[in-house]
PDB file of C-alpha atoms in Angstrom:
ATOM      1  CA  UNK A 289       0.000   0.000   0.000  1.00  0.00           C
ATOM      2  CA  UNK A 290       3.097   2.501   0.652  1.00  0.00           C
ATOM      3  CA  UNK A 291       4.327   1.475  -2.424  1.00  0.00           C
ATOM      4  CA  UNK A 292       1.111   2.290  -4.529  1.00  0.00           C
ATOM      5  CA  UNK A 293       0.965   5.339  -2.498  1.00  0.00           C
ATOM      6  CA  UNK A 294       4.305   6.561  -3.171  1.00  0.00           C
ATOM      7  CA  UNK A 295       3.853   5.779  -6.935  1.00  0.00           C
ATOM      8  CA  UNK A 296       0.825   7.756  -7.094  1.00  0.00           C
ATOM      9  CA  UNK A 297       2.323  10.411  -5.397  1.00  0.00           C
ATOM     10  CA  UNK A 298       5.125  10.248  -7.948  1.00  0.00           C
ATOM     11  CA  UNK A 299       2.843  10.527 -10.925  1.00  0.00           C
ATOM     12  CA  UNK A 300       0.950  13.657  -9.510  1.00  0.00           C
ATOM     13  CA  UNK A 301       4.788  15.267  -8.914  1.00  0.00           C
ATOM     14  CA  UNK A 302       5.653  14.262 -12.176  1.00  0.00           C
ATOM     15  CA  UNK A 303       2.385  16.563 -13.545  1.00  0.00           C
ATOM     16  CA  UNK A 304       2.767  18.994 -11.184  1.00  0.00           C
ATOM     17  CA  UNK A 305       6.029  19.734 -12.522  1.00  0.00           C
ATOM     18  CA  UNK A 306       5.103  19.863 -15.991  1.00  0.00           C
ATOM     19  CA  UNK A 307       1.750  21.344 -15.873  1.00  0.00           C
ATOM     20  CA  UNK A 308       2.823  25.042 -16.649  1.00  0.00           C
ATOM     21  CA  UNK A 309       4.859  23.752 -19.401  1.00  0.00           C
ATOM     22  CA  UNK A 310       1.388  22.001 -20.855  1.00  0.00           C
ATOM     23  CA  UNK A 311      -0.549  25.451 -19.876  1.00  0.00           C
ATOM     24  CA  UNK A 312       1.907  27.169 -22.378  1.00  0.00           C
ATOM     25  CA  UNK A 313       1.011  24.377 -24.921  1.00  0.00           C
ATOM     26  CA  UNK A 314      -2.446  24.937 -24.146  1.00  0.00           C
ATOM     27  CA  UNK A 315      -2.320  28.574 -25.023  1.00  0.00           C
ATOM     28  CA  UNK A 316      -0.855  28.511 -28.219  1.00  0.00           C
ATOM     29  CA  UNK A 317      -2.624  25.782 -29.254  1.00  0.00           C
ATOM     30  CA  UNK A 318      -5.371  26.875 -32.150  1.00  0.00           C
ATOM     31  CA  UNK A 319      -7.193  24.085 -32.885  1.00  0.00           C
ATOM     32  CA  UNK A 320      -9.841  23.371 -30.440  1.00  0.00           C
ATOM     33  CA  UNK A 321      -9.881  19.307 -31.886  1.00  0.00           C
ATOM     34  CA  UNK A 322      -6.000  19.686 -30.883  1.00  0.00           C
ATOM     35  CA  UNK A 323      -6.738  21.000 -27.355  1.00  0.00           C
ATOM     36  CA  UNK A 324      -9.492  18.496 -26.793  1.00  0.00           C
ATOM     37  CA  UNK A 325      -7.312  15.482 -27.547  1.00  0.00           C
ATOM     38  CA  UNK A 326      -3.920  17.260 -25.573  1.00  0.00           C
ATOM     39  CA  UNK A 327      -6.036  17.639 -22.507  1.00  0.00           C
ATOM     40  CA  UNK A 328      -7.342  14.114 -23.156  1.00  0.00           C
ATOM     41  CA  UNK A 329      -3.890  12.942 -23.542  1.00  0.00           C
ATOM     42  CA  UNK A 330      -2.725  14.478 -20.030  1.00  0.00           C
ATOM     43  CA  UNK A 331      -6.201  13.231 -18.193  1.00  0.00           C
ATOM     44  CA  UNK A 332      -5.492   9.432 -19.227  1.00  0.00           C
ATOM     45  CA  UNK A 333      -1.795  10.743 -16.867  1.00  0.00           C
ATOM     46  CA  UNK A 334      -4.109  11.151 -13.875  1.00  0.00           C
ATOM     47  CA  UNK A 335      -7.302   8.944 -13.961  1.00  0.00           C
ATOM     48  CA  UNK A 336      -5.837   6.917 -11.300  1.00  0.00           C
ATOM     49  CA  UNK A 337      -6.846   9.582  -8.913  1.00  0.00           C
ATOM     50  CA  UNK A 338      -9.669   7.982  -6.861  1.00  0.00           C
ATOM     51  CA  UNK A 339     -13.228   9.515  -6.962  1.00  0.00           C
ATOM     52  CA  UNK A 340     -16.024  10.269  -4.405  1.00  0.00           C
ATOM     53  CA  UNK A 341     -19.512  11.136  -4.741  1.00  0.00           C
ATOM     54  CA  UNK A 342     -19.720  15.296  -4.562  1.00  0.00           C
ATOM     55  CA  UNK A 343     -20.832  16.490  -1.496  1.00  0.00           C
ATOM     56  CA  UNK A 344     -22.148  20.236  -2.080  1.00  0.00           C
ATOM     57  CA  UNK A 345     -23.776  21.831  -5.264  1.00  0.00           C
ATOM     58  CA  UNK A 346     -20.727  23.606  -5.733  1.00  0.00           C
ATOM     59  CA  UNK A 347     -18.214  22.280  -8.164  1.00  0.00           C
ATOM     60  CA  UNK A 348     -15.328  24.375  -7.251  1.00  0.00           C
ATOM     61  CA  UNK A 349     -15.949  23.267  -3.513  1.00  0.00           C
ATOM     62  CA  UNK A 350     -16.356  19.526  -4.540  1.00  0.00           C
ATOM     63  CA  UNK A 351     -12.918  19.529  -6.596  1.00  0.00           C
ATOM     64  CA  UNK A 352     -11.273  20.978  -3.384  1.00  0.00           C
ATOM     65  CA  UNK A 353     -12.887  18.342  -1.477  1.00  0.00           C
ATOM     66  CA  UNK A 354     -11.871  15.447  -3.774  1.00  0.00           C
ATOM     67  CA  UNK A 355      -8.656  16.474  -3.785  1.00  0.00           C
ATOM     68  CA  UNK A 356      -8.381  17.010  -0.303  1.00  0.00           C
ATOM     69  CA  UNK A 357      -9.454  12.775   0.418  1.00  0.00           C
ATOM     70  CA  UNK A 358      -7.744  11.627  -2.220  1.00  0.00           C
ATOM     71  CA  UNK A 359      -4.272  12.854  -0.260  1.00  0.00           C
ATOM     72  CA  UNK A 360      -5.622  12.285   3.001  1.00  0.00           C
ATOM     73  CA  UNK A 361      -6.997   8.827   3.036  1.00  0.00           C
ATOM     74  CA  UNK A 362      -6.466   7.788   6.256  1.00  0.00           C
ATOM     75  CA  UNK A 363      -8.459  10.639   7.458  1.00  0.00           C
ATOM     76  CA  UNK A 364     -12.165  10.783   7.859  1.00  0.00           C
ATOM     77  CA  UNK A 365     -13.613  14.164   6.608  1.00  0.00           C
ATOM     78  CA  UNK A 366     -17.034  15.369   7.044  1.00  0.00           C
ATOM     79  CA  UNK A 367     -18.820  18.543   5.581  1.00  0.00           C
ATOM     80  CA  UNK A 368     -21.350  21.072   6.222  1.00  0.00           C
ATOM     81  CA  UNK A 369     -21.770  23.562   2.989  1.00  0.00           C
ATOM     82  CA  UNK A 370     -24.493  25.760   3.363  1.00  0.00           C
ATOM     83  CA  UNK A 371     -23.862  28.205   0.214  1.00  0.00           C
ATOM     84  CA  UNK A 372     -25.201  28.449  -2.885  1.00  0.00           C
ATOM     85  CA  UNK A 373     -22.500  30.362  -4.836  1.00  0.00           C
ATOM     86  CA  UNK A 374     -18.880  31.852  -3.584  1.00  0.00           C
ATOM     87  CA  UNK A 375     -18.788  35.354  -4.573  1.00  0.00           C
ATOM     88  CA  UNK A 376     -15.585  35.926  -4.005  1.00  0.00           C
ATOM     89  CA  UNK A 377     -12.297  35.488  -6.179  1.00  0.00           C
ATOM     90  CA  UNK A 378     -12.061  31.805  -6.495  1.00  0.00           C
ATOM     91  CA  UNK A 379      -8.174  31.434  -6.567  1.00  0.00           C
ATOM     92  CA  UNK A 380      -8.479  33.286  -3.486  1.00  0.00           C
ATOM     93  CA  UNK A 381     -11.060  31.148  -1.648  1.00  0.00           C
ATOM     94  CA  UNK A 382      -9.318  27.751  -3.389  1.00  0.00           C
ATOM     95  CA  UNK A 383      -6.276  28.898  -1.168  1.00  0.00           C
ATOM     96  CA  UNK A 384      -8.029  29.743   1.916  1.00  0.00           C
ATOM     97  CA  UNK A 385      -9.198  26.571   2.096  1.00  0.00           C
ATOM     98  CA  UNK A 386      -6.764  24.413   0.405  1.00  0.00           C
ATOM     99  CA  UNK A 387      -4.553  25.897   3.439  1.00  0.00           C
ATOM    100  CA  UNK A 388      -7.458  25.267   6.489  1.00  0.00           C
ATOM    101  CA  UNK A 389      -7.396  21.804   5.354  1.00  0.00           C
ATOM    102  CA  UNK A 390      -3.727  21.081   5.044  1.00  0.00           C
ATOM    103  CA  UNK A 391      -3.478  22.175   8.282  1.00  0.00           C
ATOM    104  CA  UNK A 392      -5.665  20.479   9.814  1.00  0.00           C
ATOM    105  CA  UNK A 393      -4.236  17.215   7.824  1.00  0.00           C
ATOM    106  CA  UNK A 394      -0.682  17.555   9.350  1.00  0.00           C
ATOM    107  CA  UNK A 395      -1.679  18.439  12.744  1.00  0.00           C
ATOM    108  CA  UNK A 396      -4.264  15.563  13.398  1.00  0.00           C
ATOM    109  CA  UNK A 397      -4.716  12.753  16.296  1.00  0.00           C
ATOM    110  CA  UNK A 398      -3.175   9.806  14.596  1.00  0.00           C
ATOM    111  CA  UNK A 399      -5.450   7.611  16.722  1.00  0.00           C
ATOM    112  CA  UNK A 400      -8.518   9.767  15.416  1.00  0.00           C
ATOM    113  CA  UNK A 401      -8.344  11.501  12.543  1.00  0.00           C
ATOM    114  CA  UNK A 402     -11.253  13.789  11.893  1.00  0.00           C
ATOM    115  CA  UNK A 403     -11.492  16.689  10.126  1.00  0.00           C
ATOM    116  CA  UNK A 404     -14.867  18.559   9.831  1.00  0.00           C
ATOM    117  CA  UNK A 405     -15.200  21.272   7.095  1.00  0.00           C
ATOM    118  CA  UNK A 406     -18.238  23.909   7.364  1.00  0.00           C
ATOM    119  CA  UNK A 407     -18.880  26.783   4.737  1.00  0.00           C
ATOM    120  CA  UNK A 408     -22.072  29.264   5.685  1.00  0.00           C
ATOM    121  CA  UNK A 409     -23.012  32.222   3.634  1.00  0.00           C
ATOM    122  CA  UNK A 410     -24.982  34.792   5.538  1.00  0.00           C
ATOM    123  CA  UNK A 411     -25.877  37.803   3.699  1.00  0.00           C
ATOM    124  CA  UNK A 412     -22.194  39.162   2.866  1.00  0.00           C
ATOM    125  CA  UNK A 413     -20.390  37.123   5.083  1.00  0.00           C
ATOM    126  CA  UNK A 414     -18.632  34.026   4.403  1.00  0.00           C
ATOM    127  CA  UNK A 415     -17.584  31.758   7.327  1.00  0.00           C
ATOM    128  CA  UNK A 416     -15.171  28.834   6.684  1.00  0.00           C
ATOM    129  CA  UNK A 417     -14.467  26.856  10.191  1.00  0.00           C
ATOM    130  CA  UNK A 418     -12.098  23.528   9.649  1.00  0.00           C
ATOM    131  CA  UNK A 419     -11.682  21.870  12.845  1.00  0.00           C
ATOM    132  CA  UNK A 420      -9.707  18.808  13.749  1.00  0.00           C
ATOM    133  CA  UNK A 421      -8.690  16.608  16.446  1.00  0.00           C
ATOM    134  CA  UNK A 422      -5.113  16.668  17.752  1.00  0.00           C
ATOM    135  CA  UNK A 423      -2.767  15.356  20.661  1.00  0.00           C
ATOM    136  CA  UNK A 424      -0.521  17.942  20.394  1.00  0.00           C
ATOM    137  CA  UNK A 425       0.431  21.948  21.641  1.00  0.00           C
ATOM    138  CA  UNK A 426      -1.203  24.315  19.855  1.00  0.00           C
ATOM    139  CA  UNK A 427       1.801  26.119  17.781  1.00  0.00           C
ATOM    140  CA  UNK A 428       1.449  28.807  15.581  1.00  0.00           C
ATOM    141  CA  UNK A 429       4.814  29.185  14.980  1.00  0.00           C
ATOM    142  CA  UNK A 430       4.928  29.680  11.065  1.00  0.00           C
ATOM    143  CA  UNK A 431       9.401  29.258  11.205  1.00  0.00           C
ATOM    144  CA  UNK A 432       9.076  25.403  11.402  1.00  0.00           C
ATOM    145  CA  UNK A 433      11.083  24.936   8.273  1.00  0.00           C
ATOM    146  CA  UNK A 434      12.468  26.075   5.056  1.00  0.00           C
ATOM    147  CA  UNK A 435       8.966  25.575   3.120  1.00  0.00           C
ATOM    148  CA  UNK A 436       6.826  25.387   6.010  1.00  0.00           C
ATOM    149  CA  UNK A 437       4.504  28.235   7.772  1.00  0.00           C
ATOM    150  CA  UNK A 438       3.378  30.034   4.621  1.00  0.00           C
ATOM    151  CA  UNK A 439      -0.196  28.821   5.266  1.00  0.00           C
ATOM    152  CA  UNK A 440      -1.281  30.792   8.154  1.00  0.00           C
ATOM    153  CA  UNK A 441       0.196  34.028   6.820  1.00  0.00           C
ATOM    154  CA  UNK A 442      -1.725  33.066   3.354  1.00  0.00           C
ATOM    155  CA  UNK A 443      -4.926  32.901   5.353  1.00  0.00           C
ATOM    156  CA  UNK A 444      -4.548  35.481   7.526  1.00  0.00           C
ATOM    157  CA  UNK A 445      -3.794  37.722   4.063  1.00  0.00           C
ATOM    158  CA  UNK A 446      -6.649  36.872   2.237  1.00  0.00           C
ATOM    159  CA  UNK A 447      -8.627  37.543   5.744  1.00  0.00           C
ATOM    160  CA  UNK A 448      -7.875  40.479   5.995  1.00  0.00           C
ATOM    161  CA  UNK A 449      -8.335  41.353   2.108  1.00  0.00           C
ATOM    162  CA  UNK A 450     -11.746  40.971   2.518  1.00  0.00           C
ATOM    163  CA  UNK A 451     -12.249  42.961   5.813  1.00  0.00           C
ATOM    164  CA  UNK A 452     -12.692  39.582   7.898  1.00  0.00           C
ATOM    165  CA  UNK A 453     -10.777  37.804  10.239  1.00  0.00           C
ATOM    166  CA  UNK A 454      -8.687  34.763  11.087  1.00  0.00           C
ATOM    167  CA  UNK A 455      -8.265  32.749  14.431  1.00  0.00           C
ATOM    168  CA  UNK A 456      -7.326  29.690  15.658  1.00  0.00           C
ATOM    169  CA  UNK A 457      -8.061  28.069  19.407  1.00  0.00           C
ATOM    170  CA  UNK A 458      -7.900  24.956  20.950  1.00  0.00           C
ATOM    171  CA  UNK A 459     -10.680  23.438  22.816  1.00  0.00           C
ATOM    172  CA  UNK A 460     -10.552  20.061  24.507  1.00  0.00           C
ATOM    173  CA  UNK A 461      -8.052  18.444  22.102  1.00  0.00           C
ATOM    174  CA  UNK A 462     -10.152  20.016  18.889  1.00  0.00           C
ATOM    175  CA  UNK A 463      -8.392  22.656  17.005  1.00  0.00           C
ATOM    176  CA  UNK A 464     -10.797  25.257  15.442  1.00  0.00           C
ATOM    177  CA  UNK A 465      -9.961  27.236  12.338  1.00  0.00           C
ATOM    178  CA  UNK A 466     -11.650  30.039  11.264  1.00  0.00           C
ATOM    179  CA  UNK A 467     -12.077  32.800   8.595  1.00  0.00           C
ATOM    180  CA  UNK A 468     -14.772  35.049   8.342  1.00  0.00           C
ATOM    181  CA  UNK A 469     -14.558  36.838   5.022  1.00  0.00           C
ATOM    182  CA  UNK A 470     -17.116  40.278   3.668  1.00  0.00           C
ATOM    183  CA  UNK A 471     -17.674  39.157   0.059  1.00  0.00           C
ATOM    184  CA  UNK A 472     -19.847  41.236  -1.420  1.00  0.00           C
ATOM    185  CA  UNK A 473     -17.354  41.562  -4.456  1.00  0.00           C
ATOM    186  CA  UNK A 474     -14.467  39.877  -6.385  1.00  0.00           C
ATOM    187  CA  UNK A 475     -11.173  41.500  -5.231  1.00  0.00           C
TER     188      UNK A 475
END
């Protein structure tokens, strides 16, 4: 199972790496027949990506999601999406809370690992809370290591881009992550 994991992981490094390089293709490209069968060409690379029913009615949320299991397996997830649409930049909100997760991923209870995901939208308010269990000290400390600690500071940027706010706290072994963005517009 390491092995097949470890191959897998090789084969999305291996696209990862070369997927600019195939977005320049893409863009020069002027045949949309020739486009089609490229991006066929580098989907048949990653079909071995395993597949879960979607969760929300929003496809953007769903993808992150996916994703999110697919390199997490050992953990159980569980969701709460109570939006209809996410007005706000979606590159922006993809990192929010491709960052909330991936936290919550590498700081979890070994011996149970849950994370819970909930999304509300309340008039012009958006409120994304991950929370996850742990058995270890709360550390913000963003200097862990060359690489590291960019997440938080990510967050807490796009947080404050849209006049919101970004906390974590740590109740009874649960860690609790949470923006609260304004997003009544794209910024």
């Amino acid at each position: 199972m390491i092995d097949s994991f470890r191959n897998e992981n090789e084969k999305v490094m291996e696209v990862k790496h070369d997927i600019k390089n195939h977005l320049q293709i893409l863009k020069t490209m002027n045949n949309l027949y020739d486009v089609k069968e490229y991006i066929n060409d580098l989907y048949t690379d990653i079909t071995d990506i395993k597949v879960f029913e979607p969760t929300t009615n929003i496809q953007l949320i769903d993808i992150i999601f996916n994703l999110k299991k697919n390199q997490y397996p050992s953990i159980r997830f569980s969701y709460d999406v109570s939006v209809d649409y996410i007005n706000i930049n979606e590159k922006h909100f993809s990192t929010i809370l491709f960052n909330l997760i991936d936290n919550a991923c590498q700081n979890i209870d070994i011996a149970f690992p849950n994370v819970n995901i909930q999304i509300i939208k309340n008039d012009e308010t958006l409120l994304i809370t991950v929370t996850n269990t742990t058995d270890r000290v709360l550390s913000l400390n963003t200097q862990k290591t060359v690489g590291h600690g960019y997440g938080l500071k990510i967050i807490q940027y796009y947080a404050e881009k849209y006049d919101g706010s970004f906390f974590i706290k740590m109740e009874n072994s649960i860690v609790i992550s949470q923006v609260i963005l304004k997003c009544n517009n794209k910024k």
